[in-house]
PDB file of C-alpha atoms in Angstrom:
ATOM      1  CA  MET L1277      77.317  26.534-118.793  1.00 77.00           C
ATOM      2  CA  LYS L1278      76.061  29.276-116.589  1.00 84.00           C
ATOM      3  CA  SER L1279      72.241  28.796-116.797  1.00 87.00           C
ATOM      4  CA  VAL L1280      69.530  26.477-118.023  1.00 88.00           C
ATOM      5  CA  SER L1281      69.180  28.678-121.080  1.00 88.00           C
ATOM      6  CA  ASN L1282      72.618  27.714-122.125  1.00 87.00           C
ATOM      7  CA  LEU L1283      71.365  24.117-122.757  1.00 87.00           C
ATOM      8  CA  ARG L1284      69.703  25.234-125.979  1.00 88.00           C
ATOM      9  CA  GLY L1285      70.651  22.786-128.740  1.00 86.00           C
ATOM     10  CA  LYS L1286      72.462  20.443-126.315  1.00 87.00           C
ATOM     11  CA  ALA L1287      71.641  16.770-125.658  1.00 87.00           C
ATOM     12  CA  LEU L1288      70.854  16.025-122.089  1.00 90.00           C
ATOM     13  CA  MET L1289      71.653  12.637-120.461  1.00 92.00           C
ATOM     14  CA  ALA L1290      68.529  10.816-119.097  1.00 91.00           C
ATOM     15  CA  ASP L1291      67.893   7.243-117.952  1.00 91.00           C
ATOM     16  CA  SER L1292      64.834   6.821-120.202  1.00 90.00           C
ATOM     17  CA  SER L1293      62.647   9.123-122.294  1.00 88.00           C
ATOM     18  CA  THR L1294      59.635   7.993-120.254  1.00 88.00           C
ATOM     19  CA  SER L1295      60.915   8.051-116.697  1.00 87.00           C
ATOM     20  CA  GLY L1296      59.854  10.482-113.964  1.00 84.00           C
ATOM     21  CA  TYR L1297      63.244  12.174-114.179  1.00 84.00           C
ATOM     22  CA  ALA L1298      62.760  12.779-117.896  1.00 87.00           C
ATOM     23  CA  GLU L1299      59.316  14.362-117.135  1.00 88.00           C
ATOM     24  CA  ILE L1300      60.852  16.624-114.625  1.00 87.00           C
ATOM     25  CA  LEU L1301      63.554  17.625-117.112  1.00 88.00           C
ATOM     26  CA  ARG L1302      60.911  18.396-119.650  1.00 88.00           C
ATOM     27  CA  LYS L1303      58.959  20.519-117.184  1.00 88.00           C
ATOM     28  CA  ILE L1304      61.945  22.530-116.091  1.00 88.00           C
ATOM     29  CA  LEU L1305      63.284  23.055-119.552  1.00 89.00           C
ATOM     30  CA  SER L1306      59.803  24.175-120.786  1.00 90.00           C
ATOM     31  CA  LEU L1307      59.858  26.944-118.340  1.00 89.00           C
ATOM     32  CA  TYR L1308      63.025  28.186-120.179  1.00 89.00           C
ATOM     33  CA  SER L1309      61.260  27.626-123.573  1.00 89.00           C
ATOM     34  CA  LEU L1310      63.425  24.660-124.242  1.00 87.00           C
ATOM     35  CA  THR L1311      61.219  22.016-125.956  1.00 82.00           C
ATOM     36  CA  LEU L1312      62.309  18.338-126.427  1.00 76.00           C
ATOM     37  CA  GLY L1313      62.994  17.686-130.074  1.00 74.00           C
ATOM     38  CA  ARG L1314      62.951  21.297-131.162  1.00 73.00           C
ATOM     39  CA  VAL L1315      65.558  22.838-128.829  1.00 66.00           C
ATOM     40  CA  HIS L1316      67.163  19.891-127.038  1.00 74.00           C
ATOM     41  CA  THR L1317      67.254  16.064-127.159  1.00 83.00           C
ATOM     42  CA  PHE L1318      67.945  13.273-124.690  1.00 88.00           C
ATOM     43  CA  GLN L1319      70.901  11.007-124.709  1.00 91.00           C
ATOM     44  CA  LEU L1320      69.544   7.777-123.160  1.00 93.00           C
ATOM     45  CA  VAL L1321      72.487   6.423-121.052  1.00 93.00           C
ATOM     46  CA  GLY L1322      70.823   4.547-118.194  1.00 90.00           C
ATOM     47  CA  SER L1323      71.282   4.818-114.496  1.00 90.00           C
ATOM     48  CA  THR L1324      72.480   7.782-112.359  1.00 89.00           C
ATOM     49  CA  ASN L1325      75.775   5.969-111.865  1.00 91.00           C
ATOM     50  CA  ASN L1326      76.336   6.016-115.652  1.00 93.00           C
ATOM     51  CA  ARG L1327      75.225   9.682-116.068  1.00 92.00           C
ATOM     52  CA  TYR L1328      77.576  10.798-113.278  1.00 91.00           C
ATOM     53  CA  GLN L1329      80.513   8.835-114.684  1.00 92.00           C
ATOM     54  CA  TYR L1330      79.946  10.287-118.263  1.00 94.00           C
ATOM     55  CA  LEU L1331      79.514  13.819-116.756  1.00 91.00           C
ATOM     56  CA  CYS L1332      82.797  13.496-114.965  1.00 90.00           C
ATOM     57  CA  ALA L1333      84.449  12.235-118.152  1.00 92.00           C
ATOM     58  CA  GLY L1334      82.859  14.977-120.278  1.00 91.00           C
ATOM     59  CA  GLN L1335      81.803  12.397-122.895  1.00 93.00           C
ATOM     60  CA  LEU L1336      80.166   9.100-123.549  1.00 94.00           C
ATOM     61  CA  PRO L1337      82.292   5.995-124.168  1.00 94.00           C
ATOM     62  CA  ASN L1338      81.973   6.684-127.885  1.00 95.00           C
ATOM     63  CA  GLY L1339      83.449  10.206-127.570  1.00 95.00           C
ATOM     64  CA  THR L1340      80.129  12.050-127.846  1.00 93.00           C
ATOM     65  CA  ALA L1341      80.227  15.140-125.724  1.00 92.00           C
ATOM     66  CA  VAL L1342      77.900  15.427-122.692  1.00 92.00           C
ATOM     67  CA  TYR L1343      76.540  18.643-121.210  1.00 91.00           C
ATOM     68  CA  ALA L1344      74.044  18.005-118.468  1.00 90.00           C
ATOM     69  CA  THR L1345      71.803  15.501-116.675  1.00 90.00           C
ATOM     70  CA  ILE L1346      69.630  15.224-113.570  1.00 87.00           C
ATOM     71  CA  LEU L1347      71.425  13.808-110.541  1.00 85.00           C
ATOM     72  CA  THR L1348      70.187  12.499-107.197  1.00 81.00           C
ATOM     73  CA  TYR L1349      72.009  12.143-103.844  1.00 78.00           C
ATOM     74  CA  PRO L1350      74.797  11.181-103.218  1.00 81.00           C
ATOM     75  CA  PHE L1351      75.882  12.260-106.706  1.00 81.00           C
ATOM     76  CA  THR L1352      74.741  15.856-106.184  1.00 80.00           C
ATOM     77  CA  ALA L1353      77.002  16.075-103.156  1.00 77.00           C
ATOM     78  CA  ASN L1354      79.850  14.448-105.191  1.00 76.00           C
ATOM     79  CA  GLY L1355      79.295  17.065-107.963  1.00 71.00           C
ATOM     80  CA  GLU L1356      79.680  19.927-105.475  1.00 71.00           C
ATOM     81  CA  ALA L1357      82.922  18.541-103.979  1.00 71.00           C
ATOM     82  CA  PRO L1358      86.092  20.474-104.990  1.00 65.00           C
ATOM     83  CA  SER L1359      87.029  17.836-107.608  1.00 65.00           C
ATOM     84  CA  PRO L1360      85.145  17.386-109.846  1.00 67.00           C
ATOM     85  CA  SER L1361      83.102  20.474-109.372  1.00 69.00           C
ATOM     86  CA  PHE L1362      79.871  20.947-111.484  1.00 79.00           C
ATOM     87  CA  LYS L1363      77.769  23.917-111.951  1.00 83.00           C
ATOM     88  CA  ILE L1364      74.305  23.268-110.645  1.00 83.00           C
ATOM     89  CA  LEU L1365      71.964  24.898-113.040  1.00 86.00           C
ATOM     90  CA  ALA L1366      68.733  24.207-111.333  1.00 84.00           C
ATOM     91  CA  MET L1367      67.370  22.429-108.274  1.00 82.00           C
ATOM     92  CA  VAL L1368      64.311  20.295-108.990  1.00 82.00           C
ATOM     93  CA  SER L1369      62.835  21.279-105.599  1.00 81.00           C
ATOM     94  CA  ASP L1370      62.652  24.889-106.917  1.00 83.00           C
ATOM     95  CA  PHE L1371      60.174  23.825-109.623  1.00 82.00           C
ATOM     96  CA  VAL L1372      58.232  20.841-108.310  1.00 79.00           C
ATOM     97  CA  ASP L1373      56.987  19.645-104.965  1.00 76.00           C
ATOM     98  CA  PRO L1374      59.381  17.066-103.304  1.00 68.00           C
ATOM     99  CA  TYR L1375      58.743  13.520-104.187  1.00 62.00           C
ATOM    100  CA  ALA L1376      60.419  10.187-103.476  1.00 60.00           C
ATOM    101  CA  SER L1377      62.850   8.970-106.055  1.00 61.00           C
ATOM    102  CA  SER L1378      62.798   5.400-104.851  1.00 59.00           C
ATOM    103  CA  ALA L1379      60.065   2.909-104.642  1.00 59.00           C
ATOM    104  CA  PHE L1380      59.682  -0.217-102.624  1.00 61.00           C
ATOM    105  CA  THR L1381      57.719  -2.908-104.240  1.00 66.00           C
ATOM    106  CA  VAL L1382      56.721  -6.486-103.555  1.00 66.00           C
ATOM    107  CA  SER L1383      54.579  -8.995-105.496  1.00 72.00           C
ATOM    108  CA  GLU L1384      51.170  -9.658-103.838  1.00 74.00           C
ATOM    109  CA  PRO L1385      51.605 -13.416-103.589  1.00 78.00           C
ATOM    110  CA  ILE L1386      54.864 -13.044-101.696  1.00 70.00           C
ATOM    111  CA  TRP L1387      53.334 -10.310 -99.510  1.00 69.00           C
ATOM    112  CA  ARG L1388      50.426 -12.611 -98.613  1.00 72.00           C
ATOM    113  CA  ALA L1389      52.562 -15.633 -97.958  1.00 75.00           C
ATOM    114  CA  ARG L1390      55.174 -13.906 -95.844  1.00 70.00           C
ATOM    115  CA  ARG L1391      53.628 -10.851 -94.362  1.00 63.00           C
ATOM    116  CA  PRO L1392      56.886  -8.767 -94.153  1.00 60.00           C
ATOM    117  CA  ALA L1393      55.144  -5.491 -93.039  1.00 62.00           C
ATOM    118  CA  GLN L1394      57.139  -5.342 -89.882  1.00 58.00           C
ATOM    119  CA  TYR L1395      60.367  -5.554 -91.767  1.00 58.00           C
ATOM    120  CA  ILE L1396      59.375  -2.926 -94.281  1.00 62.00           C
ATOM    121  CA  SER L1397      58.180  -0.623 -91.469  1.00 58.00           C
ATOM    122  CA  CYS L1398      61.446  -1.010 -89.757  1.00 53.00           C
ATOM    123  CA  PHE L1399      63.447  -0.369 -92.945  1.00 53.00           C
ATOM    124  CA  LEU L1400      61.549   2.723 -93.928  1.00 54.00           C
ATOM    125  CA  SER L1401      61.858   4.226 -90.424  1.00 51.00           C
ATOM    126  CA  VAL L1402      65.633   3.878 -90.247  1.00 46.00           C
TER     127      VAL L1402
END
């Protein structure tokens, strides 16, 4: 694989077909005239850990070949290491504005009962 265009007809690993990562993949692929269902499909395999593991192996546990996925740090750094070495076809930041890939959530009743704002502020500033 030398470019995004080489993904034509290939299945791409994703966590879910409705996740933010899947939407970003669709957006980037559409810029290369690669449309979900017509030119490529998703292999729904779950978390980034799984996708990285299968990418390293070159296949899913059932032997199905894998070609590409979207990775986040630290897997992007791992993929650029001498072994294994992956070709980065595109950087999300070249196509969309930066966004956080993690969310911090708490239920409202727990928030009201415990008021953990100082802990969250400290955690986010580290």
